[in-house]
Coordinates of C-alpha atoms in Angstrom, one line a residue:
Chain O
X1170 CA -63.1 69.8 -1.9
X1171 CA -64.4 73.2 -1.0
X1172 CA -66.6 71.9 1.7
X1173 CA -63.8 70.3 3.7
X1174 CA -61.5 73.2 3.2
X1175 CA -64.1 75.6 4.4
X1176 CA -64.7 73.6 7.5
X1177 CA -61.0 73.4 8.4
X1178 CA -60.4 77.0 7.5
X1179 CA -63.4 78.6 9.1
X1180 CA -62.6 76.8 12.3
X1181 CA -59.3 78.4 12.5
X1182 CA -60.2 81.4 14.5
X1183 CA -57.5 82.3 16.9
X1184 CA -54.1 83.4 15.8
X1185 CA -52.4 80.5 17.5
X1186 CA -54.5 78.0 15.7
X1187 CA -53.8 79.8 12.5
X1188 CA -50.1 79.5 13.2
X1189 CA -50.3 75.8 13.9
X1190 CA -52.1 75.4 10.6
X1191 CA -49.2 77.1 8.7
X1192 CA -46.7 74.9 10.6
X1193 CA -48.6 71.7 10.0
X1194 CA -48.8 72.6 6.3
X1195 CA -45.1 73.2 6.2
X1196 CA -44.5 69.9 7.9
X1197 CA -46.7 68.2 5.3
X1198 CA -44.7 69.9 2.7
X1199 CA -41.5 68.6 4.2
X1200 CA -42.8 65.1 4.3
X1201 CA -42.9 64.9 0.5
X1202 CA -39.6 63.7 -1.1
X1203 CA -40.3 65.6 -4.3
X1204 CA -40.9 68.8 -2.5
X1205 CA -37.5 68.5 -0.7
X1206 CA -35.8 67.5 -3.9
X1207 CA -37.4 70.5 -5.7
X1208 CA -36.3 72.9 -2.9
X1209 CA -32.8 71.5 -3.0
X1210 CA -32.4 71.9 -6.8
X1211 CA -33.9 75.3 -6.7
X1212 CA -31.6 76.6 -4.0
X1213 CA -28.6 75.1 -5.7
X1214 CA -29.6 76.9 -9.0
X1215 CA -29.9 80.2 -7.2
X1216 CA -26.5 79.8 -5.6
X1217 CA -25.1 78.6 -8.9
X1218 CA -26.3 81.7 -10.8
X1219 CA -25.8 84.4 -8.2
X1220 CA -23.0 83.2 -6.0
X1221 CA -21.3 81.0 -8.6
X1222 CA -19.5 83.9 -10.4
X1223 CA -17.8 84.8 -7.1
X1224 CA -16.5 81.3 -6.6
X1225 CA -15.6 80.8 -10.2
X1226 CA -14.5 84.3 -11.4
X1227 CA -13.8 83.6 -15.1
X1228 CA -14.8 86.4 -17.5
X1229 CA -17.9 85.3 -19.4
X1230 CA -17.2 87.9 -22.2
X1231 CA -13.4 87.3 -22.7
X1232 CA -12.8 85.9 -26.1
X1233 CA -10.1 83.2 -26.6
X1234 CA -9.9 83.0 -30.3
X1235 CA -7.2 80.3 -30.2
X1236 CA -9.6 78.0 -28.4
X1237 CA -13.0 78.3 -30.1
X1238 CA -15.6 75.5 -29.9
X1239 CA -13.5 73.5 -27.4
X1240 CA -15.1 70.6 -25.6
X1241 CA -15.0 70.6 -21.8
X1242 CA -11.5 70.5 -20.4
X1243 CA -9.8 71.4 -17.1
X1244 CA -9.3 75.0 -18.4
X1245 CA -12.9 75.3 -19.6
X1246 CA -15.1 72.9 -17.5
X1247 CA -18.0 73.3 -19.9
X1248 CA -16.0 74.1 -23.1
X1249 CA -16.1 77.2 -25.2
X1250 CA -18.4 78.6 -27.8
X1251 CA -17.7 79.9 -31.3
X1252 CA -15.9 83.0 -29.9
X1253 CA -13.9 81.0 -27.4
X1254 CA -15.9 82.2 -24.5
X1255 CA -16.0 80.3 -21.2
X1256 CA -19.3 78.4 -21.2
X1257 CA -19.4 77.7 -17.5
X1258 CA -19.1 81.4 -16.7
X1259 CA -21.8 82.2 -19.3
X1260 CA -24.1 79.5 -17.9
X1261 CA -23.9 81.2 -14.4
X1262 CA -24.4 84.7 -15.7
X1263 CA -27.1 83.5 -18.2
X1264 CA -29.3 82.2 -15.4
X1265 CA -29.6 85.6 -13.6
X1266 CA -31.9 87.4 -16.0
X1267 CA -34.1 84.3 -16.5
X1268 CA -34.6 83.9 -12.8
X1269 CA -35.0 87.6 -12.0
X1270 CA -37.4 88.4 -14.8
X1271 CA -39.3 85.1 -14.1
X1272 CA -39.9 86.2 -10.5
X1273 CA -40.9 89.8 -11.3
X1274 CA -43.1 88.9 -14.2
X1275 CA -44.8 86.1 -12.2
X1276 CA -45.4 88.5 -9.3
X1277 CA -46.9 91.2 -11.6
X1278 CA -49.2 88.6 -13.2
X1279 CA -50.2 87.3 -9.8
X1280 CA -51.1 90.8 -8.6
X1281 CA -53.2 91.6 -11.7
X1282 CA -54.8 88.1 -11.7
X1283 CA -55.7 88.0 -8.0
X1284 CA -57.2 91.5 -7.9
X1285 CA -59.2 90.9 -11.1
X1286 CA -60.4 87.5 -10.0
X1287 CA -61.4 88.8 -6.5
X1288 CA -63.3 91.7 -8.0
X1289 CA -65.0 89.5 -10.5
X1290 CA -66.1 86.9 -8.0
X1291 CA -67.0 89.3 -5.3
X1292 CA -69.0 91.9 -7.2
X1293 CA -70.7 89.3 -9.4
X1294 CA -73.6 90.3 -11.7
X1295 CA -72.9 91.9 -15.1
X1296 CA -69.4 93.1 -14.0
X1297 CA -68.5 89.5 -13.5
X1298 CA -69.9 88.5 -16.8
X1299 CA -68.1 91.2 -18.6
X1300 CA -64.8 90.5 -16.9
X1301 CA -65.0 86.8 -17.7
X1302 CA -65.8 87.5 -21.3
X1303 CA -62.6 89.5 -21.6
X1304 CA -60.7 86.5 -20.2
X1305 CA -62.4 84.3 -22.8
X1306 CA -61.0 86.6 -25.5
X1307 CA -57.5 86.4 -24.1
X1308 CA -57.7 82.6 -23.7
X1309 CA -58.6 82.2 -27.4
X1310 CA -55.6 84.0 -28.7
X1311 CA -52.3 82.0 -28.9
X1312 CA -50.0 83.7 -26.4
X1313 CA -46.8 83.2 -28.3
X1314 CA -48.3 84.8 -31.5
X1315 CA -49.1 88.0 -29.5
X1316 CA -45.7 88.0 -28.0
X1317 CA -43.9 87.5 -31.2
X1318 CA -45.8 90.4 -32.7
X1319 CA -45.4 92.8 -29.8
X1320 CA -41.8 91.8 -29.2
X1321 CA -40.8 92.4 -32.8
X1322 CA -42.6 95.8 -32.9
X1323 CA -40.8 97.2 -29.9
X1324 CA -37.1 97.0 -29.1
X1325 CA -36.5 94.0 -26.9
X1326 CA -35.9 95.0 -23.3
X1327 CA -36.3 93.5 -19.8
X1328 CA -39.2 95.8 -19.0
X1329 CA -41.1 94.9 -22.2
X1330 CA -40.6 91.2 -21.4
X1331 CA -42.0 91.7 -17.9
X1332 CA -45.0 93.6 -19.3
X1333 CA -45.7 91.0 -22.0
X1334 CA -45.5 88.0 -19.7
X1335 CA -47.7 89.8 -17.1
X1336 CA -50.2 90.8 -19.8
X1337 CA -50.5 87.3 -21.3
X1338 CA -50.5 85.1 -18.2
X1339 CA -52.6 86.7 -15.5
X1340 CA -55.9 85.3 -16.6
X1341 CA -55.4 81.7 -15.5
X1342 CA -55.0 82.9 -11.9
X1343 CA -58.0 85.1 -12.2
X1344 CA -60.3 82.2 -13.0
X1345 CA -59.0 80.2 -10.0
X1346 CA -59.3 83.1 -7.6
X1347 CA -62.8 83.9 -8.9
X1348 CA -64.0 80.4 -8.3
X1349 CA -62.6 80.4 -4.8
X1350 CA -64.2 83.7 -4.0
X1351 CA -67.5 82.6 -5.4
X1352 CA -67.7 79.6 -3.0
X1353 CA -66.3 81.5 0.0
X1354 CA -68.6 84.5 -0.2
X1355 CA -71.6 82.3 0.5
X1356 CA -70.2 81.3 3.8
X1357 CA -71.7 82.4 7.1
X1358 CA -68.7 84.4 8.3
X1359 CA -68.9 86.6 5.3
X1360 CA -72.6 87.1 5.8
X1361 CA -71.9 88.0 9.5
X1362 CA -69.2 90.4 8.4
X1363 CA -71.7 92.1 6.1
X1364 CA -74.3 92.2 8.8
X1365 CA -71.7 93.8 11.1
X1366 CA -71.5 96.6 8.6
X1367 CA -68.0 96.0 7.4
X1368 CA -67.0 97.7 4.2
X1369 CA -66.6 95.6 1.0
X1370 CA -62.9 96.4 0.9
X1371 CA -62.4 95.2 4.4
X1372 CA -64.3 92.0 3.7
X1373 CA -62.4 91.4 0.5
X1374 CA -58.9 92.0 1.8
X1375 CA -59.1 91.1 5.5
X1376 CA -61.5 88.2 5.4
X1377 CA -61.4 86.7 1.9
X1378 CA -57.8 87.2 0.9
X1379 CA -56.2 85.2 3.8
X1380 CA -58.5 82.3 2.9
X1381 CA -57.3 82.1 -0.7
X1382 CA -53.6 82.7 0.3
X1383 CA -52.8 79.0 -0.1
X1384 CA -54.2 78.9 -3.6
X1385 CA -52.3 82.1 -4.5
X1386 CA -49.0 80.7 -3.2
X1387 CA -49.3 77.5 -5.2
X1388 CA -50.4 79.3 -8.4
X1389 CA -47.6 81.8 -8.0
X1390 CA -45.0 79.0 -7.7
X1391 CA -46.2 77.4 -10.9
X1392 CA -46.3 80.8 -12.6
X1393 CA -42.6 81.4 -11.9
X1394 CA -41.8 78.2 -13.7
X1395 CA -44.0 79.0 -16.7
X1396 CA -42.4 82.5 -16.9
X1397 CA -38.9 81.0 -17.0
X1398 CA -40.0 78.8 -19.9
X1399 CA -41.6 81.7 -21.8
X1400 CA -38.5 83.9 -21.3
X1401 CA -36.2 81.1 -22.5
X1402 CA -38.5 80.4 -25.5
X1403 CA -38.7 84.0 -26.6
X1404 CA -34.9 84.5 -26.1
X1405 CA -34.3 81.4 -28.2
X1406 CA -36.4 83.0 -31.0
X1407 CA -34.2 86.1 -30.6
X1408 CA -36.9 88.2 -29.0
X1409 CA -36.8 88.0 -25.2
X1410 CA -33.9 89.4 -23.4
X1411 CA -31.7 91.8 -25.2
X1412 CA -28.0 91.0 -26.0
X1413 CA -25.1 91.2 -25.2
X1414 CA -25.7 89.6 -21.8
X1415 CA -26.0 85.9 -22.2
X1416 CA -29.1 84.0 -21.1
X1417 CA -30.0 80.3 -21.3
X1418 CA -32.4 80.7 -24.3
X1419 CA -30.1 82.7 -26.5
X1420 CA -27.2 80.4 -25.6
X1421 CA -29.3 77.6 -27.0
X1422 CA -30.2 79.6 -30.1
X1423 CA -26.5 80.2 -30.7
X1424 CA -25.7 76.5 -30.2
X1425 CA -28.1 75.6 -33.0
X1426 CA -25.8 77.2 -35.5
X1427 CA -23.0 74.8 -34.5
X1428 CA -25.1 71.6 -34.4
X1429 CA -23.2 70.1 -37.4
X1430 CA -19.9 70.4 -35.5
X1431 CA -21.5 68.1 -32.8
X1432 CA -20.8 70.6 -30.1
X1433 CA -23.0 68.8 -27.5
X1434 CA -21.5 70.9 -24.7
X1435 CA -23.2 73.9 -26.1
X1436 CA -26.6 72.2 -26.3
X1437 CA -27.0 70.3 -23.1
X1438 CA -25.9 72.6 -20.2
X1439 CA -28.3 75.6 -20.9
X1440 CA -31.2 73.2 -21.6
X1441 CA -30.5 71.2 -18.4
X1442 CA -30.4 74.5 -16.5
X1443 CA -33.8 75.6 -17.9
X1444 CA -35.3 72.1 -17.4
X1445 CA -33.8 72.0 -13.8
X1446 CA -35.3 75.3 -12.9
X1447 CA -38.8 74.6 -14.2
X1448 CA -38.7 71.1 -12.9
X1449 CA -37.7 72.1 -9.3
X1450 CA -40.3 74.9 -9.3
X1451 CA -43.0 72.4 -10.4
X1452 CA -41.9 69.9 -7.7
X1453 CA -42.1 72.7 -5.1
X1454 CA -45.5 73.8 -6.4
X1455 CA -47.0 70.3 -6.4
X1456 CA -45.7 69.6 -2.9
X1457 CA -47.2 72.9 -1.7
X1458 CA -50.5 72.1 -3.3
X1459 CA -50.6 68.8 -1.6
X1460 CA -49.6 70.3 1.7
X1461 CA -52.2 73.0 1.6
X1462 CA -55.0 71.0 0.0
X1463 CA -57.0 69.5 2.8
X1464 CA -59.0 67.1 0.8
X1465 CA -56.0 65.5 -1.0
X1466 CA -54.4 64.9 2.4
X1467 CA -57.4 63.1 3.7
X1468 CA -58.0 60.9 0.7
X1469 CA -54.6 60.5 -0.7
Chain N
X164 CA -85.2 70.6 -28.7
X165 CA -83.3 71.5 -25.6
X166 CA -80.1 70.5 -27.4
X167 CA -80.8 72.9 -30.3
X168 CA -81.7 75.7 -28.0
X169 CA -78.5 75.2 -26.0
X170 CA -76.4 75.1 -29.2
X171 CA -78.0 78.3 -30.4
X172 CA -77.4 79.9 -27.1
X173 CA -73.7 78.9 -27.1
X174 CA -73.3 80.1 -30.7
X175 CA -74.8 83.5 -29.8
X176 CA -72.5 83.6 -26.7
X177 CA -69.5 83.0 -28.9
X178 CA -70.2 86.1 -31.0
X179 CA -69.0 88.8 -28.5
X180 CA -65.9 86.7 -27.8
X181 CA -65.2 86.7 -31.5
X182 CA -65.7 90.4 -31.8
X183 CA -63.4 90.8 -28.8
X184 CA -60.7 88.8 -30.5
X185 CA -60.8 90.9 -33.6
X186 CA -60.9 94.1 -31.6
X187 CA -58.0 93.2 -29.4
X188 CA -55.8 92.1 -32.2
X189 CA -56.7 95.1 -34.4
X190 CA -56.0 97.6 -31.7
X191 CA -52.8 96.0 -30.5
X192 CA -51.5 95.9 -34.1
X193 CA -52.3 99.5 -34.8
X194 CA -51.1 101.1 -31.5
X195 CA -47.5 99.9 -31.8
X196 CA -44.9 102.3 -33.1
X197 CA -43.8 102.0 -36.7
X198 CA -45.7 100.3 -39.4
X199 CA -45.6 98.5 -42.7
X200 CA -44.4 101.6 -44.6
X201 CA -41.3 102.0 -42.5
X202 CA -40.4 98.4 -43.0
X203 CA -41.0 98.5 -46.7
X204 CA -38.9 101.7 -47.2
X205 CA -36.1 100.9 -44.8
X206 CA -33.4 103.6 -45.2
X207 CA -35.3 105.4 -47.9
X208 CA -38.1 106.4 -45.5
X209 CA -39.3 110.0 -45.7
X210 CA -42.5 111.3 -44.2
X211 CA -43.9 111.9 -47.7
X212 CA -43.2 108.4 -48.9
X213 CA -44.5 106.9 -45.7
X214 CA -47.7 108.9 -46.0
X215 CA -48.1 107.9 -49.6
X216 CA -47.8 104.2 -48.8
X217 CA -50.1 104.5 -45.8
X218 CA -52.7 106.2 -48.1
X219 CA -52.4 103.4 -50.7
X220 CA -52.8 100.7 -48.0
X221 CA -55.7 102.6 -46.4
X222 CA -53.8 103.1 -43.2
X223 CA -54.4 106.9 -43.2
X224 CA -58.1 106.5 -42.2
X225 CA -59.2 106.7 -38.6
X226 CA -58.7 103.4 -36.8
X227 CA -62.4 102.7 -36.3
X228 CA -63.0 103.1 -40.1
X229 CA -60.2 100.8 -40.9
X230 CA -61.6 98.2 -38.4
X231 CA -65.1 98.5 -39.9
X232 CA -63.8 98.1 -43.4
X233 CA -61.7 95.1 -42.4
X234 CA -64.6 93.4 -40.5
X235 CA -67.1 93.9 -43.3
X236 CA -64.7 92.3 -45.7
X237 CA -64.1 89.5 -43.2
X238 CA -67.8 88.8 -43.1
X239 CA -67.7 88.2 -46.8
X240 CA -64.8 85.8 -46.3
X241 CA -62.2 88.3 -47.6
X242 CA -59.2 88.5 -45.3
X243 CA -57.5 91.2 -47.4
X244 CA -54.4 91.3 -49.4
X245 CA -50.9 90.7 -48.1
X246 CA -48.4 93.7 -48.4
X247 CA -45.3 91.5 -48.6
X248 CA -46.4 88.4 -50.5
X249 CA -48.7 90.2 -53.0
X250 CA -51.3 87.5 -52.6
X251 CA -54.6 87.3 -50.9
X252 CA -54.4 86.3 -47.3
X253 CA -57.0 83.6 -47.8
X254 CA -54.8 81.9 -50.4
X255 CA -51.7 82.2 -48.1
X256 CA -53.6 80.7 -45.2
X257 CA -55.2 78.0 -47.4
X258 CA -51.6 77.0 -48.3
X259 CA -50.2 77.1 -44.8
X260 CA -53.0 76.1 -42.5
X261 CA -53.2 72.4 -43.7
X262 CA -49.5 71.9 -42.9
X263 CA -50.0 73.3 -39.3
X264 CA -53.2 71.4 -38.9
X265 CA -51.6 68.1 -39.8
X266 CA -49.1 68.8 -37.1
X267 CA -51.6 69.9 -34.5
X268 CA -54.2 67.2 -35.3
X269 CA -51.7 64.4 -35.3
X270 CA -50.4 65.7 -32.0
X271 CA -53.9 65.8 -30.5
X272 CA -54.7 62.3 -31.7
X273 CA -51.4 60.6 -30.9
X274 CA -50.8 62.3 -27.6
X275 CA -54.4 61.5 -26.5
X276 CA -53.8 57.8 -27.2
X277 CA -50.5 57.8 -25.4
X278 CA -51.8 59.9 -22.5
X279 CA -54.8 57.6 -22.0
X280 CA -52.5 54.5 -22.0
X281 CA -50.1 56.2 -19.5
X282 CA -52.9 57.6 -17.4
X283 CA -54.9 54.3 -17.2
X284 CA -51.8 52.2 -16.2
X285 CA -50.7 54.8 -13.7
X286 CA -54.2 54.9 -12.1
X287 CA -54.4 51.1 -12.0
X288 CA -51.0 50.9 -10.4
X289 CA -51.4 53.9 -8.2
X290 CA -48.6 54.5 -5.6
X291 CA -46.4 51.7 -7.0
X292 CA -42.9 52.1 -8.3
X293 CA -44.2 52.1 -11.8
X294 CA -46.5 55.0 -11.0
X295 CA -43.7 57.0 -9.4
X296 CA -41.3 56.3 -12.2
X297 CA -43.8 57.4 -14.9
X298 CA -44.7 60.4 -12.8
X299 CA -41.1 61.6 -12.8
X300 CA -40.8 61.1 -16.5
X301 CA -44.0 63.1 -17.0
X302 CA -42.6 65.8 -14.7
X303 CA -39.5 66.0 -16.9
X304 CA -41.6 66.3 -20.1
X305 CA -43.8 68.9 -18.5
X306 CA -40.8 71.1 -17.7
X307 CA -39.1 70.4 -21.0
X308 CA -38.6 73.5 -23.2
X309 CA -40.1 72.7 -26.6
X310 CA -37.3 74.3 -28.5
X311 CA -34.6 72.4 -26.5
X312 CA -36.3 69.1 -27.2
X313 CA -36.3 70.0 -30.9
X314 CA -32.6 70.9 -30.8
X315 CA -31.8 67.6 -29.1
X316 CA -33.9 65.5 -31.6
X317 CA -32.2 67.3 -34.5
X318 CA -28.7 66.7 -33.0
X319 CA -29.4 63.0 -32.4
X320 CA -31.6 61.9 -35.4
X321 CA -30.6 64.3 -38.1
X322 CA -27.0 65.1 -37.5
X323 CA -25.8 62.2 -35.3
X324 CA -27.6 59.2 -36.9
X325 CA -28.6 60.9 -40.2
X326 CA -32.0 59.1 -40.1
X327 CA -34.4 61.9 -40.5
X328 CA -34.3 65.4 -42.2
X329 CA -34.1 68.4 -39.8
X330 CA -36.2 70.6 -42.1
X331 CA -36.6 72.1 -45.5
X332 CA -39.8 70.3 -46.4
X333 CA -40.6 72.7 -49.3
X334 CA -37.3 73.9 -50.7
X335 CA -37.3 75.4 -54.1
X336 CA -35.5 72.4 -55.4
X337 CA -38.2 70.1 -54.1
X338 CA -41.5 71.9 -54.5
X339 CA -43.7 68.8 -54.4
X340 CA -42.3 66.3 -51.8
X341 CA -43.9 62.9 -52.2
X342 CA -45.9 61.3 -49.4
X343 CA -43.0 59.3 -48.0
X344 CA -40.7 62.4 -47.9
X345 CA -43.5 64.4 -46.3
X346 CA -44.0 61.9 -43.6
X347 CA -40.2 61.7 -43.0
X348 CA -40.1 65.5 -42.6
X349 CA -43.1 65.4 -40.3
X350 CA -41.7 62.8 -37.8
X351 CA -39.4 65.1 -35.8
X352 CA -41.6 68.2 -35.5
X353 CA -44.7 66.1 -34.7
X354 CA -42.7 64.1 -32.1
X355 CA -41.8 67.3 -30.3
X356 CA -45.4 68.5 -30.2
X357 CA -46.6 65.1 -29.1
X358 CA -44.1 64.7 -26.3
X359 CA -44.7 68.1 -24.9
X360 CA -48.5 67.7 -25.0
X361 CA -48.7 64.3 -23.3
X362 CA -47.9 65.3 -19.8
X363 CA -50.8 67.7 -19.2
X364 CA -53.3 65.3 -20.4
X365 CA -52.0 62.2 -18.8
X366 CA -51.7 63.9 -15.4
X367 CA -55.2 65.1 -15.7
X368 CA -56.5 61.7 -16.6
X369 CA -54.6 60.0 -13.8
X370 CA -56.0 62.2 -11.1
X371 CA -59.4 62.2 -12.6
X372 CA -59.4 58.4 -12.7
X373 CA -58.1 58.1 -9.2
X374 CA -60.9 60.4 -8.1
X375 CA -63.5 58.3 -10.0
X376 CA -62.2 55.2 -8.3
X377 CA -63.6 56.5 -5.0
X378 CA -67.1 56.7 -6.3
X379 CA -69.8 54.5 -4.9
X380 CA -70.7 52.9 -8.3
X381 CA -67.2 51.7 -8.6
X382 CA -67.4 50.0 -5.2
X383 CA -70.7 48.5 -6.4
X384 CA -69.0 47.2 -9.5
X385 CA -66.2 45.6 -7.4
X386 CA -68.9 44.1 -5.1
X387 CA -70.6 42.6 -8.1
X388 CA -67.4 40.7 -8.7
X389 CA -66.5 42.4 -12.0
X390 CA -63.0 42.0 -13.3
X391 CA -60.6 44.8 -12.4
X392 CA -59.7 45.5 -16.1
X393 CA -63.4 45.8 -17.0
X394 CA -64.1 48.2 -14.1
X395 CA -61.0 50.3 -15.1
X396 CA -62.1 50.6 -18.7
X397 CA -65.9 50.4 -18.8
X398 CA -66.6 52.3 -15.6
X399 CA -63.8 54.5 -14.7
X400 CA -62.0 55.4 -17.9
X401 CA -65.3 56.2 -19.7
X402 CA -66.2 58.7 -17.1
X403 CA -62.8 60.4 -17.1
X404 CA -62.5 60.5 -20.8
X405 CA -65.6 62.7 -20.8
X406 CA -63.9 65.4 -19.0
X407 CA -60.8 65.0 -21.2
X408 CA -62.9 65.8 -24.2
X409 CA -63.7 69.3 -22.9
X410 CA -60.0 70.1 -22.7
X411 CA -59.3 69.7 -26.5
X412 CA -60.9 73.0 -27.6
X413 CA -59.1 75.1 -25.0
X414 CA -55.8 73.5 -25.7
X415 CA -55.8 74.7 -29.3
X416 CA -54.1 78.1 -28.7
X417 CA -51.4 76.4 -26.8
X418 CA -50.9 73.9 -29.5
X419 CA -50.6 76.6 -32.1
X420 CA -48.1 78.4 -29.9
X421 CA -46.1 75.2 -29.7
X422 CA -46.4 74.8 -33.4
X423 CA -44.9 78.3 -34.0
X424 CA -41.7 77.4 -32.2
X425 CA -41.5 74.0 -33.8
X426 CA -42.0 75.5 -37.3
X427 CA -39.2 77.9 -36.6
X428 CA -36.8 75.2 -35.5
X429 CA -37.6 72.7 -38.2
X430 CA -38.1 75.4 -40.9
X431 CA -41.5 73.9 -41.4
X432 CA -43.7 76.3 -43.5
X433 CA -46.9 76.5 -41.6
X434 CA -49.0 79.2 -39.9
X435 CA -46.3 79.9 -37.3
X436 CA -43.6 80.6 -39.8
X437 CA -46.0 82.7 -41.9
X438 CA -47.0 84.7 -38.8
X439 CA -43.3 85.1 -37.9
X440 CA -42.4 86.5 -41.3
X441 CA -45.5 88.7 -41.3
X442 CA -44.6 90.1 -37.9
X443 CA -41.2 91.2 -39.2
X444 CA -42.8 92.9 -42.2
X445 CA -45.8 94.3 -40.3
X446 CA -48.1 92.6 -42.8
X447 CA -51.3 93.5 -40.9
X448 CA -53.7 91.5 -43.0
X449 CA -51.8 88.3 -42.5
X450 CA -51.3 88.8 -38.8
X451 CA -55.0 89.7 -38.2
X452 CA -56.1 86.8 -40.4
X453 CA -54.1 84.3 -38.5
X454 CA -55.1 85.5 -35.0
X455 CA -58.8 85.6 -36.1
X456 CA -58.6 82.2 -37.6
X457 CA -57.0 80.6 -34.6
X458 CA -59.6 82.4 -32.4
X459 CA -62.5 81.0 -34.5
X460 CA -61.0 77.5 -34.4
X461 CA -60.6 77.7 -30.6
X462 CA -64.2 78.9 -30.1
X463 CA -65.5 76.2 -32.5
X464 CA -63.4 73.6 -30.7
X465 CA -64.8 74.6 -27.4
X466 CA -68.3 74.6 -28.7
X467 CA -67.8 71.1 -30.2
X468 CA -66.3 69.6 -27.1
X469 CA -69.1 71.0 -25.0
X470 CA -71.7 69.6 -27.2
X471 CA -69.9 66.3 -27.5
X472 CA -69.7 66.2 -23.7
X473 CA -73.4 66.5 -23.4
X474 CA -74.0 63.9 -26.2
X475 CA -71.6 61.4 -24.5
X476 CA -73.0 61.9 -21.0
X477 CA -76.7 61.7 -20.8
X478 CA -76.6 63.1 -17.2
X479 CA -75.7 66.5 -18.5
X480 CA -78.8 68.8 -18.7
X481 CA -78.7 71.8 -20.9
X482 CA -79.8 75.0 -19.4
X483 CA -79.7 78.2 -21.2

């Protein structure tokens, strides 16, 4: 896998060839039906959450106490909750924090993970051993347990959530990046860069980083999906995003209290929204992985 | 002999990781603001009372002293005494761990069987409509939030059809549920964990088998005229199963995390629910005990699957 990728990548020398590699990867991405479906669903969800409230300007906080727990009707397309609030408006608004925090947390985790993995793989020796041991420790602790403890010790806030997700999910990326760096740094072009007297920083960021970009993009895509799931899960437990703003996880938690009333319109829309987001992101990630991964294209 | 040396080496390697886990959890728990005293006292908290409680719990000592005391007790098998339950942590864990383990182990076993079936059929019918159909289902399960699946199952099977209970396995009214009742209470929580664990494993198995199919020895087997099913099972699956074995150990923390959410939804009194309550009460001995225990189980699981891997596959050479 690495061998073929190395050959194709190290042969891309001139900028024009590099450009054509990006374009052909994008073309390979576009050839995949699941990738296109994923992109479509994802763009739709973004529009739904961020542009939706402008198209459908109902107040998500307005209580209609004469029409509580109403099933979907023309007046309330997705029904109302126990306080008579418009569920469609809440579904739109509830998606915003999930998506925003998901992006920011995933980006933060990626930055930590990539830098950590690059340093570990590039420096090697006892530094590498130590850094990897630290990851072993983090991998052996159940993430949710740590989050439950820290989240209940501090007051839930968006900042805390971002820090928690970044702190608990960077290490997967680090291991991938480290493995890539380990195989890349043995190549001739790195050796020649060292011989030419280039600084380690320059080799790391100018010569190695571009070569693991594809891996980073794919890993980052999946991480956004994972973060959305974590946020929803913690909010469902009453820990993630602070009230009173609605979010998909806390909407589901609220729906659980009204399960005996068979209020299906409270259960399905937020769940479908979370599922749709994560599903479309995973479709995107897989299509990107296939588009970038040289070996899979040749064999598959 | 080599095997023994390798085992010893791996056990020695696990020790720093273990110390790391205890250190990390100990420090995290003690640097956060507030503490058990503020939770216990609530509105009545005064600096004097807080100091008094901290002194009686041994929380007034420097953190490294507290850590050394805790770890030396841990080495004697003593996990301390719970502030909120007024019981030893060992007895609390002994009560709750089996319930979670039943959940986790049944999920590992059943989802492995299902994932192997799905993976084998998908690999055998690679790139057919069947393969694509299952792939989409697997994608859905992969993206499915655990808690939402739980809520849906409760709404369908407990409330809609009234077939299975939605929780309350050990209510005060029913302290000793019989076997049948226990199994009935287990079905929904276990199903959630199983359904959300299958996708990762079946996807792994499918791609690993498809990769194995390209190996020369598989071509040789075909050339010898062996039946397709025999090649699939004896030659390809055997090889791919090997690498699946190595995943079990590392999947334990994830399974325990999944169990926490499931225990919350189904009000199933296991380690997750115990941890949750302890987190609200800042019951440090319980919190530390649980994290340490899951860490030990994970490390042991990893060690076992590595050793099992070498035992199953004679090609693996041990090098220290």
